[in-house]
Tab-separated table of C-alpha atoms in Angstrom:
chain	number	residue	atom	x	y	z
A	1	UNK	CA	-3.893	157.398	-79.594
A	2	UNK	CA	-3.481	156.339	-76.106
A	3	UNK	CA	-5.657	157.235	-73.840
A	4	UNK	CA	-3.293	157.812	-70.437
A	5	UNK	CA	-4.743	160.246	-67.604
A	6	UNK	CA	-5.765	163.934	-68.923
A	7	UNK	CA	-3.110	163.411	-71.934
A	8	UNK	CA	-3.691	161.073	-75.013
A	9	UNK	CA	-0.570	159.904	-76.556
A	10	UNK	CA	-0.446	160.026	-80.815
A	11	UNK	CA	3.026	159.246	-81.426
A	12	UNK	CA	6.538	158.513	-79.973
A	13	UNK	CA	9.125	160.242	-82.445
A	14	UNK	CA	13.161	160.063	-82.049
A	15	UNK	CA	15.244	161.944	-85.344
A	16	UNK	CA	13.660	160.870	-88.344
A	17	UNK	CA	11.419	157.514	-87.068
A	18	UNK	CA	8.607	157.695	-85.987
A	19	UNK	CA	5.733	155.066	-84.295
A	20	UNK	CA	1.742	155.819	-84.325
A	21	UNK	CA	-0.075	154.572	-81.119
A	22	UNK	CA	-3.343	153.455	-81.465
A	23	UNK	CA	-5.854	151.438	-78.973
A	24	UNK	CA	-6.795	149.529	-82.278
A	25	UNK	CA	-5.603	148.702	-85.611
A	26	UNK	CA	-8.743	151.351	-87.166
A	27	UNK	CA	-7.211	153.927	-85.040
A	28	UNK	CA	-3.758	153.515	-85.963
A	29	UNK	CA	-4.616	153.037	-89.811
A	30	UNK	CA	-6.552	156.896	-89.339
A	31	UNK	CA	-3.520	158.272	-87.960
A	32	UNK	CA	-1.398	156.467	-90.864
A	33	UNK	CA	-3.528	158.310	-93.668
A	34	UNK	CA	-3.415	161.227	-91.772
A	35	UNK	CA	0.211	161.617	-91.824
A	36	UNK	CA	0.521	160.445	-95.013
A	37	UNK	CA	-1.746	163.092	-96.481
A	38	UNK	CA	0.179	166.089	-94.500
A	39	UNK	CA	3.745	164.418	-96.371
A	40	UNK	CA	1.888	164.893	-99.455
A	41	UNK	CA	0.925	168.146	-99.335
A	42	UNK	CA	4.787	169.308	-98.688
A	43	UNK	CA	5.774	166.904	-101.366
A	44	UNK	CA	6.898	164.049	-99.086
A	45	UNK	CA	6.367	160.359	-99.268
A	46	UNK	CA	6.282	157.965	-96.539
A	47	UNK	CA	8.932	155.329	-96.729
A	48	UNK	CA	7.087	151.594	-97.485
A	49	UNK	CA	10.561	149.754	-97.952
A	50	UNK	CA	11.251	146.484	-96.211
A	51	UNK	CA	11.362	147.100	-92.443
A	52	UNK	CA	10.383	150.763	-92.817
A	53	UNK	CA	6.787	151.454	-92.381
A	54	UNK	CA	5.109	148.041	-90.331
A	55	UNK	CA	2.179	147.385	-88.054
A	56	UNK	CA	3.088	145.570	-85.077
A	57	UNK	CA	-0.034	144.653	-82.601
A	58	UNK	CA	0.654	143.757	-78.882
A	59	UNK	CA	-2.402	141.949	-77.644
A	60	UNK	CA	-5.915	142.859	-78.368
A	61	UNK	CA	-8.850	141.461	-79.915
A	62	UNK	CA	-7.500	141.910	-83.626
A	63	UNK	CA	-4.375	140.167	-83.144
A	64	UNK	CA	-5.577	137.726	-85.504
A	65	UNK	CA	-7.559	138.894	-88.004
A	66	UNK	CA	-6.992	143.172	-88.192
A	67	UNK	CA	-4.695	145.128	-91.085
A	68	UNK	CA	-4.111	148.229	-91.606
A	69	UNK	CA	-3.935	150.243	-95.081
A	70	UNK	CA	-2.545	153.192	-96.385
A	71	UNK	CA	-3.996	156.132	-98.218
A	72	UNK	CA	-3.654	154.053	-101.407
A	73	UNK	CA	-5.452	150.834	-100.754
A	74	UNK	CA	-1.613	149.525	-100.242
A	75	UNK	CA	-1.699	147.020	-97.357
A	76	UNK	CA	0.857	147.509	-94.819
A	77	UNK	CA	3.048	144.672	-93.843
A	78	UNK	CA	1.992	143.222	-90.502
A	79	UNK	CA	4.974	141.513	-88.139
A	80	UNK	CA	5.308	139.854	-84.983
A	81	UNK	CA	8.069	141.747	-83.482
A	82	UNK	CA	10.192	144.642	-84.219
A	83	UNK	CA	13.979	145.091	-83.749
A	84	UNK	CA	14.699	149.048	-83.303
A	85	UNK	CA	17.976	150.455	-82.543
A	86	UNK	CA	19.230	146.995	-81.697
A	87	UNK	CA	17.217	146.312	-79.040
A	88	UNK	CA	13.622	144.711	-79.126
A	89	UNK	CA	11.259	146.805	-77.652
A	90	UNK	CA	8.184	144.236	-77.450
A	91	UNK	CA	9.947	141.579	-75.599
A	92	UNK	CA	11.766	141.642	-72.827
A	93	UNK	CA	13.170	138.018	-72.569
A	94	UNK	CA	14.380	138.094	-76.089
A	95	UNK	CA	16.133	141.842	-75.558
A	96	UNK	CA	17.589	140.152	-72.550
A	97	UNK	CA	18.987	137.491	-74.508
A	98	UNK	CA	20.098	139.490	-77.682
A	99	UNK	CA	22.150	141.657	-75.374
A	100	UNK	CA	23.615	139.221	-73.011
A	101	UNK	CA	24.452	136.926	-76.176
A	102	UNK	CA	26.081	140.427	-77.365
A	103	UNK	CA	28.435	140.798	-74.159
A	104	UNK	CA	28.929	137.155	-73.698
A	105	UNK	CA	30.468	137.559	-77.499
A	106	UNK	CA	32.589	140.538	-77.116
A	107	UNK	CA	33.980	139.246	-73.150
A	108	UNK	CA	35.354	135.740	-75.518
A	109	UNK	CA	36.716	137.739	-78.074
A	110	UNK	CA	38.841	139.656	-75.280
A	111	UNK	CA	39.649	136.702	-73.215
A	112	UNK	CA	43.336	137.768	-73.609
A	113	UNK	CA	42.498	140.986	-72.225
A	114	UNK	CA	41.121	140.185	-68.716
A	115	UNK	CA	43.720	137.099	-68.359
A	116	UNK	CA	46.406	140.268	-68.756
A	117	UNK	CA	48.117	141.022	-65.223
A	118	UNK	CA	46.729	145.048	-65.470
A	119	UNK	CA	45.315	146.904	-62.492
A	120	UNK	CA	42.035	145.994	-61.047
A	121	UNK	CA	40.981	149.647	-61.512
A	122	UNK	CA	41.970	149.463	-65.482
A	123	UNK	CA	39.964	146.222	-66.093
A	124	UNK	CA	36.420	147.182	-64.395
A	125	UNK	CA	37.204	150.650	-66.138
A	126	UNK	CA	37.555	148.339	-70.094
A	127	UNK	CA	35.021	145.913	-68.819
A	128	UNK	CA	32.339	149.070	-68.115
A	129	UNK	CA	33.357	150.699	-70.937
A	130	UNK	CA	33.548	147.663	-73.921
A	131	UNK	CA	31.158	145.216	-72.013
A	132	UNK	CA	28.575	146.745	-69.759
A	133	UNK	CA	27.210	149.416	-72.367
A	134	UNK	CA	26.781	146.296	-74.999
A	135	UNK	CA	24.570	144.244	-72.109
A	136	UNK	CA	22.821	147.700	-70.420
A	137	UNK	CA	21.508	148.995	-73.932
A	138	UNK	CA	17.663	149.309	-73.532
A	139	UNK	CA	17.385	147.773	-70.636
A	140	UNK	CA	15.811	150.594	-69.061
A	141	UNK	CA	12.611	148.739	-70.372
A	142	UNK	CA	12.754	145.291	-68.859
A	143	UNK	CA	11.166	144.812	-66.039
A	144	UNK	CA	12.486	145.986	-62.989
A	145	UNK	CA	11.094	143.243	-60.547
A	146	UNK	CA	13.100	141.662	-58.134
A	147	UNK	CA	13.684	138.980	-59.635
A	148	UNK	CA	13.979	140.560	-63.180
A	149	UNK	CA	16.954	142.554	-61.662
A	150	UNK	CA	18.662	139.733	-59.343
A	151	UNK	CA	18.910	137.963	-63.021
A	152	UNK	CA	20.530	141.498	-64.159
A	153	UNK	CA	22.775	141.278	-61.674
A	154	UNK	CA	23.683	136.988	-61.899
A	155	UNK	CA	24.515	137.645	-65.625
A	156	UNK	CA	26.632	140.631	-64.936
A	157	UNK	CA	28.415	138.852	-61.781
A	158	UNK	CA	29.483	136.231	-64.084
A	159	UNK	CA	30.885	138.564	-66.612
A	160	UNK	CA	33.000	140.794	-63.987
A	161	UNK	CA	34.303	137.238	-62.339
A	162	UNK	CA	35.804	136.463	-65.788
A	163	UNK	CA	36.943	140.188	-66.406
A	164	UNK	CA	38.614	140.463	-63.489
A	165	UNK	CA	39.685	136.676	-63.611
A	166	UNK	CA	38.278	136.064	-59.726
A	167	UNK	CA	36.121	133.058	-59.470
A	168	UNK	CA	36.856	132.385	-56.122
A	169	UNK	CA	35.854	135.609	-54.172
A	170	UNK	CA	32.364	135.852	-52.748
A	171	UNK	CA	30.074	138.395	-54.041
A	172	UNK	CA	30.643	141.320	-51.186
A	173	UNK	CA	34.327	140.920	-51.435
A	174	UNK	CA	34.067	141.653	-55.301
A	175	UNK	CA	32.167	144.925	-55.297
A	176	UNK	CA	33.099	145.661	-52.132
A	177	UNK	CA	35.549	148.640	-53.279
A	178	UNK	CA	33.065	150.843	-55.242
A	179	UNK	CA	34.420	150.789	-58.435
A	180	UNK	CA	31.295	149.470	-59.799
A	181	UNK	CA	27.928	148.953	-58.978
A	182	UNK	CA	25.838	146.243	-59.370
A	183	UNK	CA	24.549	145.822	-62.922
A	184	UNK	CA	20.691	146.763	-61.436
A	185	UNK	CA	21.438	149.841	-59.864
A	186	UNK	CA	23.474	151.152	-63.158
A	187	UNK	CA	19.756	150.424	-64.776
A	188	UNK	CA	18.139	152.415	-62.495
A	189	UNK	CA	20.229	154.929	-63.011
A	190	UNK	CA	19.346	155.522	-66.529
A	191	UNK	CA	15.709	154.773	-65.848
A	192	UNK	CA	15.722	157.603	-63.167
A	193	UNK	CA	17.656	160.031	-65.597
A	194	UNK	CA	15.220	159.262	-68.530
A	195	UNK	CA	12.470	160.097	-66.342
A	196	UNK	CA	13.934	163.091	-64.713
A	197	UNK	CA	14.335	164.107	-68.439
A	198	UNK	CA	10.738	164.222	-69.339
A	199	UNK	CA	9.643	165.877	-66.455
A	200	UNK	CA	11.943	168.617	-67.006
A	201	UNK	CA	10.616	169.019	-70.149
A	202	UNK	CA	7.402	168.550	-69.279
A	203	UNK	CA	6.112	165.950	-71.318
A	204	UNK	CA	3.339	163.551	-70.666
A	205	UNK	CA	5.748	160.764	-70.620
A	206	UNK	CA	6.939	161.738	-66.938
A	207	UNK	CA	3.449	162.651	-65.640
A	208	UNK	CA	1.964	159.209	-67.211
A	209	UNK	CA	4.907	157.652	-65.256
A	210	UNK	CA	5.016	159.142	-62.047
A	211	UNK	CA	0.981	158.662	-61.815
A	212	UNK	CA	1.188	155.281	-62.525
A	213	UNK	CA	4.089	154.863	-60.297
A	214	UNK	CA	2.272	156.667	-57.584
A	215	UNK	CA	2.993	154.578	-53.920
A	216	UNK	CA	-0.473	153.924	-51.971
A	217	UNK	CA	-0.794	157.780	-49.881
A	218	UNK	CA	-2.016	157.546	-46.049
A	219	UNK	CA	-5.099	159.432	-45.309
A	220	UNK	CA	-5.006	163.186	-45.272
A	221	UNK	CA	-1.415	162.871	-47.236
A	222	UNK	CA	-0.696	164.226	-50.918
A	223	UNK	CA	1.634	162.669	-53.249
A	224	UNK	CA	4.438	164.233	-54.708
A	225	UNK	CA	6.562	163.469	-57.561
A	226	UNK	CA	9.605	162.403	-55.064
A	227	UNK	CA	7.150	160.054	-53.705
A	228	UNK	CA	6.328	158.860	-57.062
A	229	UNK	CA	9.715	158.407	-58.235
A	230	UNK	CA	10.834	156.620	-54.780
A	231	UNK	CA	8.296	153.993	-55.511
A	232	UNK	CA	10.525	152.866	-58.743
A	233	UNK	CA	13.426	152.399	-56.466
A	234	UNK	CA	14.402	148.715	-55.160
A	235	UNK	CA	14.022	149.584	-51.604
A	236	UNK	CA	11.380	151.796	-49.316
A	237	UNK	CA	11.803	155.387	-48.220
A	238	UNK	CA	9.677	157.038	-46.071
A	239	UNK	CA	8.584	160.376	-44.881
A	240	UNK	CA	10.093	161.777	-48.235
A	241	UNK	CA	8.793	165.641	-48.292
């Protein structure tokens, strides 16, 4: 597993998937046989089709040269990168690009849509609801860097300018009525919700990201987990209590 403050992390499990952490390829291929030997013993057999059971190593000194094997002596298929959910959770600048190439296809395929005289309200309303969720998915794991998010926000600019079929107003003018938000802060909405869900829950997920989240304290002050979270946001707050 990962080793991550008091908790160590095994596994990351959504329905029916599920992915085995490991600070080395040994270490994940222990935690391979030993789920594989509790299937057995209910009469269950790990799925090795194409694209179902994979090793996938970011970084590390056995990039080159480690594999993994199952129970069986059967070696397990090693790959580069892994596309999950439609979205690729290993790189960010080729999730960035498989999602903006997805909106940038479905805003040409309604081109007679936002050339339509309808209500200003109506078109941010179709482009949120047909657009906006295609670019957004997973993107609550890029990075949220300044500069990661003023790209965000370019691409998403461009795409409302054609919606709305205004390429002459500046920037203020065109979300200067509320009706939607810049294309960051609709990420960091999602970011703050998924986190506010694990700590509910109480997880390790939300007290591995609030720690390492934690702002720099001044002396004799404690941290707290609204001073935690405040440190993801894109601007400073102080004296939070």
């Amino acid at each position: 597993g990962l080793a991550k403050l008091d908790d160590r992390i095994t596994d990351l499990d959504y329905a029916d998937d599920i992915v085995l952490l490991g600070e080395t390829i040994d270490d994940v291929q222990s935690q391979l046989r030993l789920v594989q030997a509790s299937c057995r013993r209910v009469g269950l057999e790990l799925n090795f089709g194409k694209g179902k059971t994979e090793l996938v190593v970011v970084g590390g000194s056995d990039r080159e040269t480690g594999e993994a094997r199952d129970i069986d002596g059967r070696l397990i298929p090693r790959v580069e990168t892994y596309q999950y959910l439609g979205t690729n959770p290993f790189s960010a600048e080729a999730a960035f690009a498989d999602r903006s190439g997805k909106a940038w296809f479905a805003m040409t395929r309604l081109r007679n849509l936002w050339k339509a005289r309808l209500p200003r309200v109506l078109k941010l309303q179709l482009f949120h609801a047909l657009i906006i969720t295609i670019f957004k998915y997973g993107a609550i794991n890029w990075p949220r860097t300044v500069s990661w998010m003023r790209r965000v926000d370019q691409t998403g600019t461009r795409m409302m300018r054609m919606a709305l079929n205004d390429y002459h107003s500046d920037e203020r003018t065109l979300y200067d009525d509320g009706s939607l938000p810049h294309l960051s802060s609709l990420v960091l909405l999602e970011r703050l919700t998924t986190i506010g869900h694990a700590i509910r829950h109480n997880e390790p997920l939300g007290h591995i990201i609030t720690a390492e989240n934690r702002p720099r304290a001044r002396k004799g002050r404690h941290h707290t987990i609204e001073k935690n979270l405040a440190s993801l946001l894109p601007f400073d707050i102080q004296d939070i209590d």
